[in-house]
Amino acid sequence: MNSLSPIPFNDLSRTPEELLVRIQSAASKVISSGWFVMGPEHNALESELAEYVGAAHAINVANGTDALQLALAAVGVKAGDLVVTVANAGGYTSIATRLLGAIPAYCDVDKATHLMSAATLRACLENVSTTPKAIVATHLYGALAPISEISAVAEEYGIPLVEDCAQSLGASISGRRGGSLADIATTSFYPTKNLGAVGDAGAVFTNNEEYGLNVKTMRQYGWSGKYNMEFTGGQNSRLDELQAAVLRIKLPLLDGWNQRRRDIHSRYESASNGRVEFVNSSNESFVGHLAVVTSPRREELQDFFASKGIKTEIHYPIPDHVQKLPAPFERAQDLSVTERLATEIFSLPLFPELTDTEVDRICQVLSELP
Ligand SMILES: *Cc1c(COP(=O)(O)O)cnc(C)c1O
């Protein structure tokens, strides 16, 4: 019976007992302390995140979408400006862009990596109606986009580059972590991310003093100091002490969890033996946020997994430019790769608390795919 119990896509209630006790005790300390917002836990987390990522500044904010919005505003994006982004990454950059009154200009993705590449970016920039004010490269599924090549193109056009690390925190290339590789970077600590809070949370990283100061002032009403409204773009996007305390406990465990994700992913890859195509290989720079596969027979395969009690999902089924939302965007180039991939991708369960028995069962199904 046990071997047939359903395998969930994710299960946030599987926190190991020892870790749960530490989290509960930290939460309880915060509640007794009477300091609930932007206090000592918050400030310590900022230092620890900056050190982890290898950026001069880490600025905690309320969530990953605010992080994107504030990062875009910090580099100078204003109403009516264009922001280049991909259309296959869940729509968060489109939302953040529109919150500023700016307009997403969609760039196609590379068909092998599902990420922005220097070539797709260049093709997009050659066709946009006006020079964009920012480019957002999303490190999707746990893999870093080819950031130095993308960066070279962005520099050539003089456009600030933002990295979205929400799905790839901890991923590194040549010893440098994503989040430190562009002008400014963002992340989310939504509970299902590789580093997740017990609620909403996010952060912005930068080595640029001016951008960092912009985000710091904007996240708290545009204040220069208490009750002094001096800067435009102000809002309330603070992080609370409870989330900061939890994230401080979990941050030192992130690399271990990412390794566990990579190991599971690598077992899937071997078991499948080419029956489905994995978008990513378990290389060093991949932190296994999602195990995404492609197949022209998606529905049949998802049904097969379902018949074995294994939950699968699609990340993401509807590209941004195909959404019903009646909002302006610029289609700077043909988006046929993005459109085709959206019909072929699906994701297998991939989280560190999957048991070895569950991983074995998923591997077994991968080795029997019709
Ligand atoms: C989750 C996510 C976000 C948004 O984060 P929230 O904290 O949910 O606002 C942004 N970008 C990517 C790539 C994400 O996966």
mmCIF file of C-alpha atoms and ligand atoms in Angstrom:
data_model
loop_
_atom_site.group_PDB
_atom_site.id
_atom_site.type_symbol
_atom_site.label_atom_id
_atom_site.label_comp_id
_atom_site.label_asym_id
_atom_site.label_seq_id
_atom_site.Cartn_x
_atom_site.Cartn_y
_atom_site.Cartn_z
ATOM 1 C CA MET A 1 0.000 0.000 0.000
ATOM 2 C CA ASN A 2 2.755 2.375 1.024
ATOM 3 C CA SER A 3 4.528 2.035 -2.305
ATOM 4 C CA LEU A 4 1.355 3.230 -4.021
ATOM 5 C CA SER A 5 0.779 6.314 -1.895
ATOM 6 C CA PRO A 6 0.714 9.420 -4.086
ATOM 7 C CA ILE A 7 3.923 11.414 -4.569
ATOM 8 C CA PRO A 8 3.144 15.133 -4.283
ATOM 9 C CA PHE A 9 4.721 17.739 -6.549
ATOM 10 C CA ASN A 10 6.008 19.490 -3.436
ATOM 11 C CA ASP A 11 5.307 19.189 0.290
ATOM 12 C CA LEU A 12 6.220 22.090 2.532
ATOM 13 C CA SER A 13 5.127 20.227 5.671
ATOM 14 C CA ARG A 14 8.115 17.872 5.491
ATOM 15 C CA THR A 15 10.536 20.109 7.387
ATOM 16 C CA PRO A 16 12.770 17.730 9.399
ATOM 17 C CA GLU A 17 11.915 17.773 13.127
ATOM 18 C CA GLU A 18 15.273 19.135 14.276
ATOM 19 C CA LEU A 19 15.075 22.072 11.848
ATOM 20 C CA LEU A 20 11.434 22.691 12.720
ATOM 21 C CA VAL A 21 12.352 23.030 16.398
ATOM 22 C CA ARG A 22 15.064 25.579 15.593
ATOM 23 C CA ILE A 23 12.669 27.565 13.399
ATOM 24 C CA GLN A 24 9.943 27.543 16.042
ATOM 25 C CA SER A 25 12.356 28.673 18.718
ATOM 26 C CA ALA A 26 13.671 31.521 16.526
ATOM 27 C CA ALA A 27 10.098 32.578 15.754
ATOM 28 C CA SER A 28 9.202 32.528 19.399
ATOM 29 C CA LYS A 29 12.240 34.690 20.241
ATOM 30 C CA VAL A 30 11.208 37.276 17.656
ATOM 31 C CA ILE A 31 7.665 37.380 19.024
ATOM 32 C CA SER A 32 8.910 37.915 22.594
ATOM 33 C CA SER A 33 11.440 40.542 21.517
ATOM 34 C CA GLY A 34 8.839 43.106 20.504
ATOM 35 C CA TRP A 35 10.878 44.119 17.431
ATOM 36 C CA PHE A 36 8.906 42.933 14.427
ATOM 37 C CA VAL A 37 10.007 44.839 11.333
ATOM 38 C CA MET A 38 13.496 45.741 10.058
ATOM 39 C CA GLY A 39 15.313 44.846 13.267
ATOM 40 C CA PRO A 40 18.464 42.893 14.147
ATOM 41 C CA GLU A 41 17.465 39.673 12.324
ATOM 42 C CA HIS A 42 16.712 41.685 9.204
ATOM 43 C CA ASN A 43 20.048 43.493 9.255
ATOM 44 C CA ALA A 44 22.023 40.333 9.954
ATOM 45 C CA LEU A 45 20.244 38.566 7.092
ATOM 46 C CA GLU A 46 21.225 41.363 4.706
ATOM 47 C CA SER A 47 24.911 40.957 5.604
ATOM 48 C CA GLU A 48 24.749 37.174 5.353
ATOM 49 C CA LEU A 49 22.965 37.272 1.993
ATOM 50 C CA ALA A 50 25.428 39.807 0.574
ATOM 51 C CA GLU A 51 28.300 37.584 1.630
ATOM 52 C CA TYR A 52 26.654 34.432 0.300
ATOM 53 C CA VAL A 53 25.870 35.909 -3.108
ATOM 54 C CA GLY A 54 29.103 37.892 -3.326
ATOM 55 C CA ALA A 55 27.446 41.276 -3.832
ATOM 56 C CA ALA A 56 28.298 44.496 -1.998
ATOM 57 C CA HIS A 57 24.679 45.086 -0.996
ATOM 58 C CA ALA A 58 21.711 42.862 -0.204
ATOM 59 C CA ILE A 59 18.466 44.693 0.450
ATOM 60 C CA ASN A 60 15.561 42.732 1.917
ATOM 61 C CA VAL A 61 12.131 43.458 0.480
ATOM 62 C CA ALA A 62 8.643 42.033 0.880
ATOM 63 C CA ASN A 63 8.604 39.575 -2.056
ATOM 64 C CA GLY A 64 10.238 38.710 -5.371
ATOM 65 C CA THR A 65 7.868 40.748 -7.523
ATOM 66 C CA ASP A 66 8.550 43.876 -5.455
ATOM 67 C CA ALA A 67 12.262 43.064 -5.783
ATOM 68 C CA LEU A 68 11.910 43.140 -9.577
ATOM 69 C CA GLN A 69 9.821 46.308 -9.527
ATOM 70 C CA LEU A 70 12.254 48.104 -7.202
ATOM 71 C CA ALA A 71 15.311 46.908 -9.148
ATOM 72 C CA LEU A 72 13.789 48.149 -12.409
ATOM 73 C CA ALA A 73 12.892 51.492 -10.820
ATOM 74 C CA ALA A 74 16.395 51.718 -9.317
ATOM 75 C CA VAL A 75 18.072 51.506 -12.727
ATOM 76 C CA GLY A 76 15.749 54.224 -14.026
ATOM 77 C CA VAL A 77 12.759 52.487 -15.625
ATOM 78 C CA LYS A 78 9.783 54.864 -15.813
ATOM 79 C CA ALA A 79 6.265 54.857 -17.236
ATOM 80 C CA GLY A 80 6.242 54.239 -20.984
ATOM 81 C CA ASP A 81 9.748 52.711 -21.069
ATOM 82 C CA LEU A 82 10.460 49.302 -22.578
ATOM 83 C CA VAL A 83 11.853 46.421 -20.488
ATOM 84 C CA VAL A 84 13.212 43.391 -22.350
ATOM 85 C CA THR A 85 12.302 40.026 -20.858
ATOM 86 C CA VAL A 86 11.436 36.471 -21.827
ATOM 87 C CA ALA A 87 7.804 35.335 -22.038
ATOM 88 C CA ASN A 88 8.240 31.821 -20.560
ATOM 89 C CA ALA A 89 9.160 32.640 -16.964
ATOM 90 C CA GLY A 90 5.843 32.851 -15.174
ATOM 91 C CA GLY A 91 5.027 36.497 -15.866
ATOM 92 C CA TYR A 92 6.631 38.040 -12.764
ATOM 93 C CA THR A 93 8.838 40.450 -14.712
ATOM 94 C CA SER A 94 5.873 41.475 -16.856
ATOM 95 C CA ILE A 95 3.882 42.273 -13.701
ATOM 96 C CA ALA A 96 6.751 44.245 -12.148
ATOM 97 C CA THR A 97 7.289 46.151 -15.402
ATOM 98 C CA ARG A 98 3.614 47.065 -15.634
ATOM 99 C CA LEU A 99 3.503 48.179 -11.996
ATOM 100 C CA LEU A 100 5.898 50.917 -13.120
ATOM 101 C CA GLY A 101 3.719 51.762 -16.140
ATOM 102 C CA ALA A 102 6.474 50.401 -18.369
ATOM 103 C CA ILE A 103 6.008 47.942 -21.229
ATOM 104 C CA PRO A 104 7.501 44.448 -21.583
ATOM 105 C CA ALA A 105 9.287 43.783 -24.887
ATOM 106 C CA TYR A 106 9.533 40.025 -25.326
ATOM 107 C CA CYS A 107 12.661 38.231 -26.358
ATOM 108 C CA ASP A 108 12.546 34.599 -27.528
ATOM 109 C CA VAL A 109 14.493 31.863 -25.722
ATOM 110 C CA ASP A 110 17.146 29.422 -26.826
ATOM 111 C CA LYS A 111 15.495 26.141 -27.784
ATOM 112 C CA ALA A 112 17.997 23.974 -25.890
ATOM 113 C CA THR A 113 18.242 25.926 -22.619
ATOM 114 C CA HIS A 114 14.801 27.650 -22.544
ATOM 115 C CA LEU A 115 16.719 30.774 -21.447
ATOM 116 C CA MET A 116 17.549 34.145 -22.955
ATOM 117 C CA SER A 117 20.790 33.934 -24.936
ATOM 118 C CA ALA A 118 23.058 36.605 -26.387
ATOM 119 C CA ALA A 119 21.650 35.722 -29.824
ATOM 120 C CA THR A 120 17.963 35.961 -28.867
ATOM 121 C CA LEU A 121 18.651 39.193 -26.964
ATOM 122 C CA ARG A 122 20.464 40.712 -29.938
ATOM 123 C CA ALA A 123 17.649 39.752 -32.316
ATOM 124 C CA CYS A 124 15.179 41.392 -29.931
ATOM 125 C CA LEU A 125 17.223 44.585 -29.546
ATOM 126 C CA GLU A 126 17.563 44.916 -33.309
ATOM 127 C CA ASN A 127 13.775 45.050 -33.619
ATOM 128 C CA VAL A 128 12.469 47.048 -30.669
ATOM 129 C CA SER A 129 10.706 50.356 -31.405
ATOM 130 C CA THR A 130 12.890 52.347 -29.016
ATOM 131 C CA THR A 131 15.937 51.609 -26.831
ATOM 132 C CA PRO A 132 14.767 49.660 -23.748
ATOM 133 C CA LYS A 133 15.657 50.983 -20.276
ATOM 134 C CA ALA A 134 16.427 47.575 -18.781
ATOM 135 C CA ILE A 135 16.921 43.912 -19.639
ATOM 136 C CA VAL A 136 15.867 41.150 -17.240
ATOM 137 C CA ALA A 137 17.628 37.800 -17.619
ATOM 138 C CA THR A 138 15.711 35.120 -15.700
ATOM 139 C CA HIS A 139 17.763 32.205 -14.365
ATOM 140 C CA LEU A 140 14.913 29.772 -14.975
ATOM 141 C CA TYR A 141 14.393 26.289 -13.422
ATOM 142 C CA GLY A 142 17.661 26.468 -11.460
ATOM 143 C CA ALA A 143 20.059 27.202 -14.322
ATOM 144 C CA LEU A 144 22.001 30.388 -14.934
ATOM 145 C CA ALA A 145 21.403 32.169 -18.228
ATOM 146 C CA PRO A 146 24.693 32.793 -20.127
ATOM 147 C CA ILE A 147 25.145 36.019 -18.252
ATOM 148 C CA SER A 148 28.574 37.158 -19.441
ATOM 149 C CA GLU A 149 27.513 36.894 -23.104
ATOM 150 C CA ILE A 150 24.186 38.597 -22.354
ATOM 151 C CA SER A 151 26.026 41.237 -20.360
ATOM 152 C CA ALA A 152 28.328 41.994 -23.303
ATOM 153 C CA VAL A 153 25.315 42.662 -25.546
ATOM 154 C CA ALA A 154 23.610 44.791 -22.858
ATOM 155 C CA GLU A 155 26.788 46.851 -22.461
ATOM 156 C CA GLU A 156 27.120 47.318 -26.193
ATOM 157 C CA TYR A 157 23.641 48.871 -26.215
ATOM 158 C CA GLY A 158 24.211 50.708 -22.909
ATOM 159 C CA ILE A 159 21.234 49.058 -21.200
ATOM 160 C CA PRO A 160 21.281 48.039 -17.497
ATOM 161 C CA LEU A 161 21.003 44.284 -16.902
ATOM 162 C CA VAL A 162 18.947 42.693 -14.105
ATOM 163 C CA GLU A 163 19.315 39.038 -13.053
ATOM 164 C CA ASP A 164 16.229 37.305 -11.643
ATOM 165 C CA CYS A 165 17.604 34.612 -9.295
ATOM 166 C CA ALA A 166 14.276 33.530 -7.750
ATOM 167 C CA GLN A 167 14.632 29.994 -9.151
ATOM 168 C CA SER A 168 18.411 29.741 -8.977
ATOM 169 C CA LEU A 169 19.705 31.066 -5.689
ATOM 170 C CA GLY A 170 23.078 29.455 -5.016
ATOM 171 C CA ALA A 171 23.880 28.684 -8.651
ATOM 172 C CA SER A 172 27.375 29.718 -9.650
ATOM 173 C CA ILE A 173 29.554 29.945 -12.697
ATOM 174 C CA SER A 174 33.371 30.067 -12.544
ATOM 175 C CA GLY A 175 33.151 30.432 -8.781
ATOM 176 C CA ARG A 176 30.842 33.461 -8.884
ATOM 177 C CA ARG A 177 27.241 33.215 -7.780
ATOM 178 C CA GLY A 178 24.239 34.378 -9.728
ATOM 179 C CA GLY A 179 23.093 37.623 -8.140
ATOM 180 C CA SER A 180 26.545 39.194 -8.429
ATOM 181 C CA LEU A 181 26.955 38.955 -12.195
ATOM 182 C CA ALA A 182 24.940 41.915 -13.529
ATOM 183 C CA ASP A 183 24.105 45.529 -12.587
ATOM 184 C CA ILE A 184 21.445 44.470 -10.107
ATOM 185 C CA ALA A 185 19.722 41.198 -9.188
ATOM 186 C CA THR A 186 16.568 40.027 -7.473
ATOM 187 C CA THR A 187 15.311 36.969 -5.678
ATOM 188 C CA SER A 188 12.201 35.624 -3.998
ATOM 189 C CA PHE A 189 11.977 33.594 -0.789
ATOM 190 C CA TYR A 190 8.443 32.412 -1.519
ATOM 191 C CA PRO A 191 8.037 29.135 0.415
ATOM 192 C CA THR A 192 8.483 26.854 -2.624
ATOM 193 C CA LYS A 193 11.777 28.434 -3.753
ATOM 194 C CA ASN A 194 15.075 26.656 -3.004
ATOM 195 C CA LEU A 195 15.451 29.014 -0.033
ATOM 196 C CA GLY A 196 11.938 29.615 1.241
ATOM 197 C CA ALA A 197 10.511 31.685 4.093
ATOM 198 C CA VAL A 198 7.344 30.905 6.074
ATOM 199 C CA GLY A 199 5.504 33.549 4.094
ATOM 200 C CA ASP A 200 6.451 36.134 1.480
ATOM 201 C CA ALA A 201 9.946 37.581 1.291
ATOM 202 C CA GLY A 202 12.456 38.764 -1.300
ATOM 203 C CA ALA A 203 15.744 40.590 -1.795
ATOM 204 C CA VAL A 204 17.703 42.760 -4.210
ATOM 205 C CA PHE A 205 21.483 42.435 -4.697
ATOM 206 C CA THR A 206 23.836 44.944 -6.265
ATOM 207 C CA ASN A 207 27.420 46.150 -6.336
ATOM 208 C CA ASN A 208 26.252 49.583 -7.490
ATOM 209 C CA GLU A 209 26.036 52.134 -4.621
ATOM 210 C CA GLU A 210 23.478 54.321 -6.338
ATOM 211 C CA TYR A 211 21.151 51.473 -7.302
ATOM 212 C CA GLY A 212 21.438 50.044 -3.804
ATOM 213 C CA LEU A 213 20.551 53.367 -2.194
ATOM 214 C CA ASN A 214 17.601 53.763 -4.565
ATOM 215 C CA VAL A 215 16.148 50.401 -3.518
ATOM 216 C CA LYS A 216 16.806 51.075 0.186
ATOM 217 C CA THR A 217 14.936 54.360 0.147
ATOM 218 C CA MET A 218 12.095 53.182 -2.096
ATOM 219 C CA ARG A 219 11.296 50.102 0.020
ATOM 220 C CA GLN A 220 10.377 52.404 2.892
ATOM 221 C CA TYR A 221 8.203 55.247 1.536
ATOM 222 C CA GLY A 222 11.075 57.015 -0.237
ATOM 223 C CA TRP A 223 12.250 58.263 3.153
ATOM 224 C CA SER A 224 15.726 59.764 3.575
ATOM 225 C CA GLY A 225 15.094 59.379 7.311
ATOM 226 C CA LYS A 226 12.062 58.999 9.545
ATOM 227 C CA TYR A 227 9.090 60.949 8.112
ATOM 228 C CA ASN A 228 11.255 62.702 5.501
ATOM 229 C CA MET A 229 9.881 61.892 2.093
ATOM 230 C CA GLU A 230 12.672 62.788 -0.258
ATOM 231 C CA PHE A 231 12.826 60.156 -3.001
ATOM 232 C CA THR A 232 10.340 59.216 -5.695
ATOM 233 C CA GLY A 233 9.098 55.666 -6.208
ATOM 234 C CA GLY A 234 8.578 55.100 -2.498
ATOM 235 C CA GLN A 235 6.349 52.297 -1.271
ATOM 236 C CA ASN A 236 6.207 49.881 1.644
ATOM 237 C CA SER A 237 8.129 46.736 0.813
ATOM 238 C CA ARG A 238 9.753 45.876 4.126
ATOM 239 C CA LEU A 239 10.673 42.432 5.366
ATOM 240 C CA ASP A 240 9.616 41.365 8.847
ATOM 241 C CA GLU A 241 11.814 39.909 11.583
ATOM 242 C CA LEU A 242 10.037 36.555 11.612
ATOM 243 C CA GLN A 243 10.859 35.846 7.962
ATOM 244 C CA ALA A 244 14.412 37.148 8.408
ATOM 245 C CA ALA A 245 15.004 34.892 11.432
ATOM 246 C CA VAL A 246 13.751 31.830 9.555
ATOM 247 C CA LEU A 247 15.819 32.639 6.469
ATOM 248 C CA ARG A 248 18.952 33.082 8.609
ATOM 249 C CA ILE A 249 18.522 29.543 9.928
ATOM 250 C CA LYS A 250 17.941 28.124 6.457
ATOM 251 C CA LEU A 251 20.594 30.014 4.448
ATOM 252 C CA PRO A 252 23.535 27.864 5.690
ATOM 253 C CA LEU A 253 21.571 24.764 4.608
ATOM 254 C CA LEU A 254 20.890 25.988 1.057
ATOM 255 C CA ASP A 255 23.981 24.516 -0.609
ATOM 256 C CA GLY A 256 23.246 21.084 0.889
ATOM 257 C CA TRP A 257 19.638 21.220 -0.290
ATOM 258 C CA ASN A 258 20.757 22.317 -3.761
ATOM 259 C CA GLN A 259 23.139 19.353 -3.879
ATOM 260 C CA ARG A 260 20.308 16.991 -2.903
ATOM 261 C CA ARG A 261 18.157 18.504 -5.689
ATOM 262 C CA ARG A 262 21.014 18.007 -8.193
ATOM 263 C CA ASP A 263 21.497 14.394 -7.074
ATOM 264 C CA ILE A 264 17.814 13.567 -7.470
ATOM 265 C CA HIS A 265 17.745 15.273 -10.869
ATOM 266 C CA SER A 266 20.773 13.342 -11.985
ATOM 267 C CA ARG A 267 19.128 10.053 -10.968
ATOM 268 C CA TYR A 268 16.060 10.998 -13.032
ATOM 269 C CA GLU A 269 18.239 11.754 -16.033
ATOM 270 C CA SER A 270 20.009 8.383 -15.872
ATOM 271 C CA ALA A 271 16.793 6.453 -15.288
ATOM 272 C CA SER A 272 15.046 8.085 -18.222
ATOM 273 C CA ASN A 273 17.914 7.147 -20.530
ATOM 274 C CA GLY A 274 16.666 9.557 -23.219
ATOM 275 C CA ARG A 275 12.975 8.534 -23.071
ATOM 276 C CA VAL A 276 12.211 12.160 -22.277
ATOM 277 C CA GLU A 277 14.512 15.111 -22.786
ATOM 278 C CA PHE A 278 15.614 16.929 -19.620
ATOM 279 C CA VAL A 279 15.954 20.668 -20.159
ATOM 280 C CA ASN A 280 18.905 20.839 -17.790
ATOM 281 C CA SER A 281 21.731 18.496 -16.987
ATOM 282 C CA SER A 282 22.888 18.176 -13.406
ATOM 283 C CA ASN A 283 25.999 20.274 -13.898
ATOM 284 C CA GLU A 284 27.613 22.375 -11.203
ATOM 285 C CA SER A 285 25.800 25.604 -12.066
ATOM 286 C CA PHE A 286 22.351 23.954 -11.913
ATOM 287 C CA VAL A 287 20.582 24.046 -8.554
ATOM 288 C CA GLY A 288 17.591 21.908 -9.520
ATOM 289 C CA HIS A 289 14.686 24.202 -8.758
ATOM 290 C CA LEU A 290 12.486 22.298 -11.198
ATOM 291 C CA ALA A 291 12.969 19.035 -13.100
ATOM 292 C CA VAL A 292 11.568 20.100 -16.459
ATOM 293 C CA VAL A 293 11.310 17.671 -19.354
ATOM 294 C CA THR A 294 10.060 18.139 -22.892
ATOM 295 C CA SER A 295 8.060 15.782 -25.015
ATOM 296 C CA PRO A 296 5.736 16.219 -27.975
ATOM 297 C CA ARG A 297 3.568 13.601 -26.177
ATOM 298 C CA ARG A 298 3.172 15.650 -23.001
ATOM 299 C CA GLU A 299 -0.436 14.812 -22.210
ATOM 300 C CA GLU A 300 0.087 11.074 -22.615
ATOM 301 C CA LEU A 301 3.186 11.127 -20.402
ATOM 302 C CA GLN A 302 1.593 13.292 -17.712
ATOM 303 C CA ASP A 303 -1.342 10.847 -17.660
ATOM 304 C CA PHE A 304 1.111 7.962 -17.321
ATOM 305 C CA PHE A 305 2.788 9.588 -14.309
ATOM 306 C CA ALA A 306 -0.645 10.339 -12.840
ATOM 307 C CA SER A 307 -1.663 6.679 -13.256
ATOM 308 C CA LYS A 308 1.369 5.782 -11.099
ATOM 309 C CA GLY A 309 0.366 8.308 -8.429
ATOM 310 C CA ILE A 310 3.014 10.868 -9.378
ATOM 311 C CA LYS A 311 1.973 14.498 -9.573
ATOM 312 C CA THR A 312 3.411 16.620 -12.389
ATOM 313 C CA GLU A 313 2.927 20.310 -13.237
ATOM 314 C CA ILE A 314 3.621 22.685 -16.119
ATOM 315 C CA HIS A 315 5.979 25.641 -15.720
ATOM 316 C CA TYR A 316 4.525 27.553 -17.446
ATOM 317 C CA PRO A 317 1.568 26.696 -19.637
ATOM 318 C CA ILE A 318 0.773 30.150 -21.085
ATOM 319 C CA PRO A 319 3.516 32.485 -22.332
ATOM 320 C CA ASP A 320 3.132 36.102 -21.163
ATOM 321 C CA HIS A 321 2.241 37.430 -24.614
ATOM 322 C CA VAL A 322 -0.530 34.822 -24.977
ATOM 323 C CA GLN A 323 -2.190 35.626 -21.628
ATOM 324 C CA LYS A 324 -5.753 36.957 -21.738
ATOM 325 C CA LEU A 325 -4.746 40.019 -19.706
ATOM 326 C CA PRO A 326 -5.429 43.021 -21.953
ATOM 327 C CA ALA A 327 -2.132 44.817 -21.318
ATOM 328 C CA PRO A 328 0.312 46.357 -23.767
ATOM 329 C CA PHE A 329 3.511 44.585 -24.739
ATOM 330 C CA GLU A 330 5.941 44.703 -27.600
ATOM 331 C CA ARG A 331 6.609 41.602 -29.631
ATOM 332 C CA ALA A 332 10.023 42.574 -30.866
ATOM 333 C CA GLN A 333 10.679 39.282 -32.605
ATOM 334 C CA ASP A 334 9.155 35.989 -33.529
ATOM 335 C CA LEU A 335 8.431 34.041 -30.307
ATOM 336 C CA SER A 336 7.925 30.666 -31.925
ATOM 337 C CA VAL A 337 10.424 28.798 -29.719
ATOM 338 C CA THR A 338 8.726 30.121 -26.569
ATOM 339 C CA GLU A 339 5.316 29.163 -27.977
ATOM 340 C CA ARG A 340 6.331 25.637 -28.986
ATOM 341 C CA LEU A 341 8.138 24.851 -25.720
ATOM 342 C CA ALA A 342 5.045 25.859 -23.744
ATOM 343 C CA THR A 343 3.196 22.969 -25.422
ATOM 344 C CA GLU A 344 5.900 20.370 -24.675
ATOM 345 C CA ILE A 345 7.227 21.010 -21.162
ATOM 346 C CA PHE A 346 6.192 19.461 -17.867
ATOM 347 C CA SER A 347 7.849 19.200 -14.475
ATOM 348 C CA LEU A 348 8.490 16.202 -12.202
ATOM 349 C CA PRO A 349 8.549 16.409 -8.384
ATOM 350 C CA LEU A 350 11.925 17.759 -7.229
ATOM 351 C CA PHE A 351 12.416 18.860 -3.633
ATOM 352 C CA PRO A 352 15.042 17.886 -1.047
ATOM 353 C CA GLU A 353 12.573 16.136 1.282
ATOM 354 C CA LEU A 354 11.532 13.564 -1.341
ATOM 355 C CA THR A 355 12.385 10.188 0.214
ATOM 356 C CA ASP A 356 14.784 7.823 -1.543
ATOM 357 C CA THR A 357 11.862 5.421 -1.965
ATOM 358 C CA GLU A 358 9.884 8.119 -3.759
ATOM 359 C CA VAL A 359 12.856 8.993 -5.957
ATOM 360 C CA ASP A 360 13.229 5.283 -6.801
ATOM 361 C CA ARG A 361 9.571 5.075 -7.751
ATOM 362 C CA ILE A 362 9.850 8.115 -10.045
ATOM 363 C CA CYS A 363 13.019 6.621 -11.590
ATOM 364 C CA GLN A 364 11.198 3.336 -12.131
ATOM 365 C CA VAL A 365 8.407 5.133 -14.018
ATOM 366 C CA LEU A 366 10.970 7.099 -16.059
ATOM 367 C CA SER A 367 12.552 3.821 -17.114
ATOM 368 C CA GLU A 368 9.152 2.436 -18.215
ATOM 369 C CA LEU A 369 7.771 5.417 -20.109
ATOM 370 C CA PRO A 370 5.695 4.409 -23.113
HETATM 371 C C1 LIG B 1 8.667 33.208 -7.744
HETATM 372 C C2 LIG B 1 9.279 34.039 -8.774
HETATM 373 C C3 LIG B 1 9.182 35.447 -8.761
HETATM 374 C C4 LIG B 1 8.252 36.198 -7.871
HETATM 375 O O1 LIG B 1 8.430 36.058 -6.533
HETATM 376 P P1 LIG B 1 7.253 36.357 -5.497
HETATM 377 O O2 LIG B 1 7.973 36.360 -4.190
HETATM 378 O O3 LIG B 1 6.249 35.263 -5.612
HETATM 379 O O4 LIG B 1 6.680 37.695 -5.829
HETATM 380 C C5 LIG B 1 9.892 36.162 -9.706
HETATM 381 N N1 LIG B 1 10.628 35.547 -10.642
HETATM 382 C C6 LIG B 1 10.718 34.207 -10.719
HETATM 383 C C7 LIG B 1 11.562 33.603 -11.787
HETATM 384 C C8 LIG B 1 10.043 33.402 -9.803
HETATM 385 O O5 LIG B 1 10.132 32.078 -9.894
#
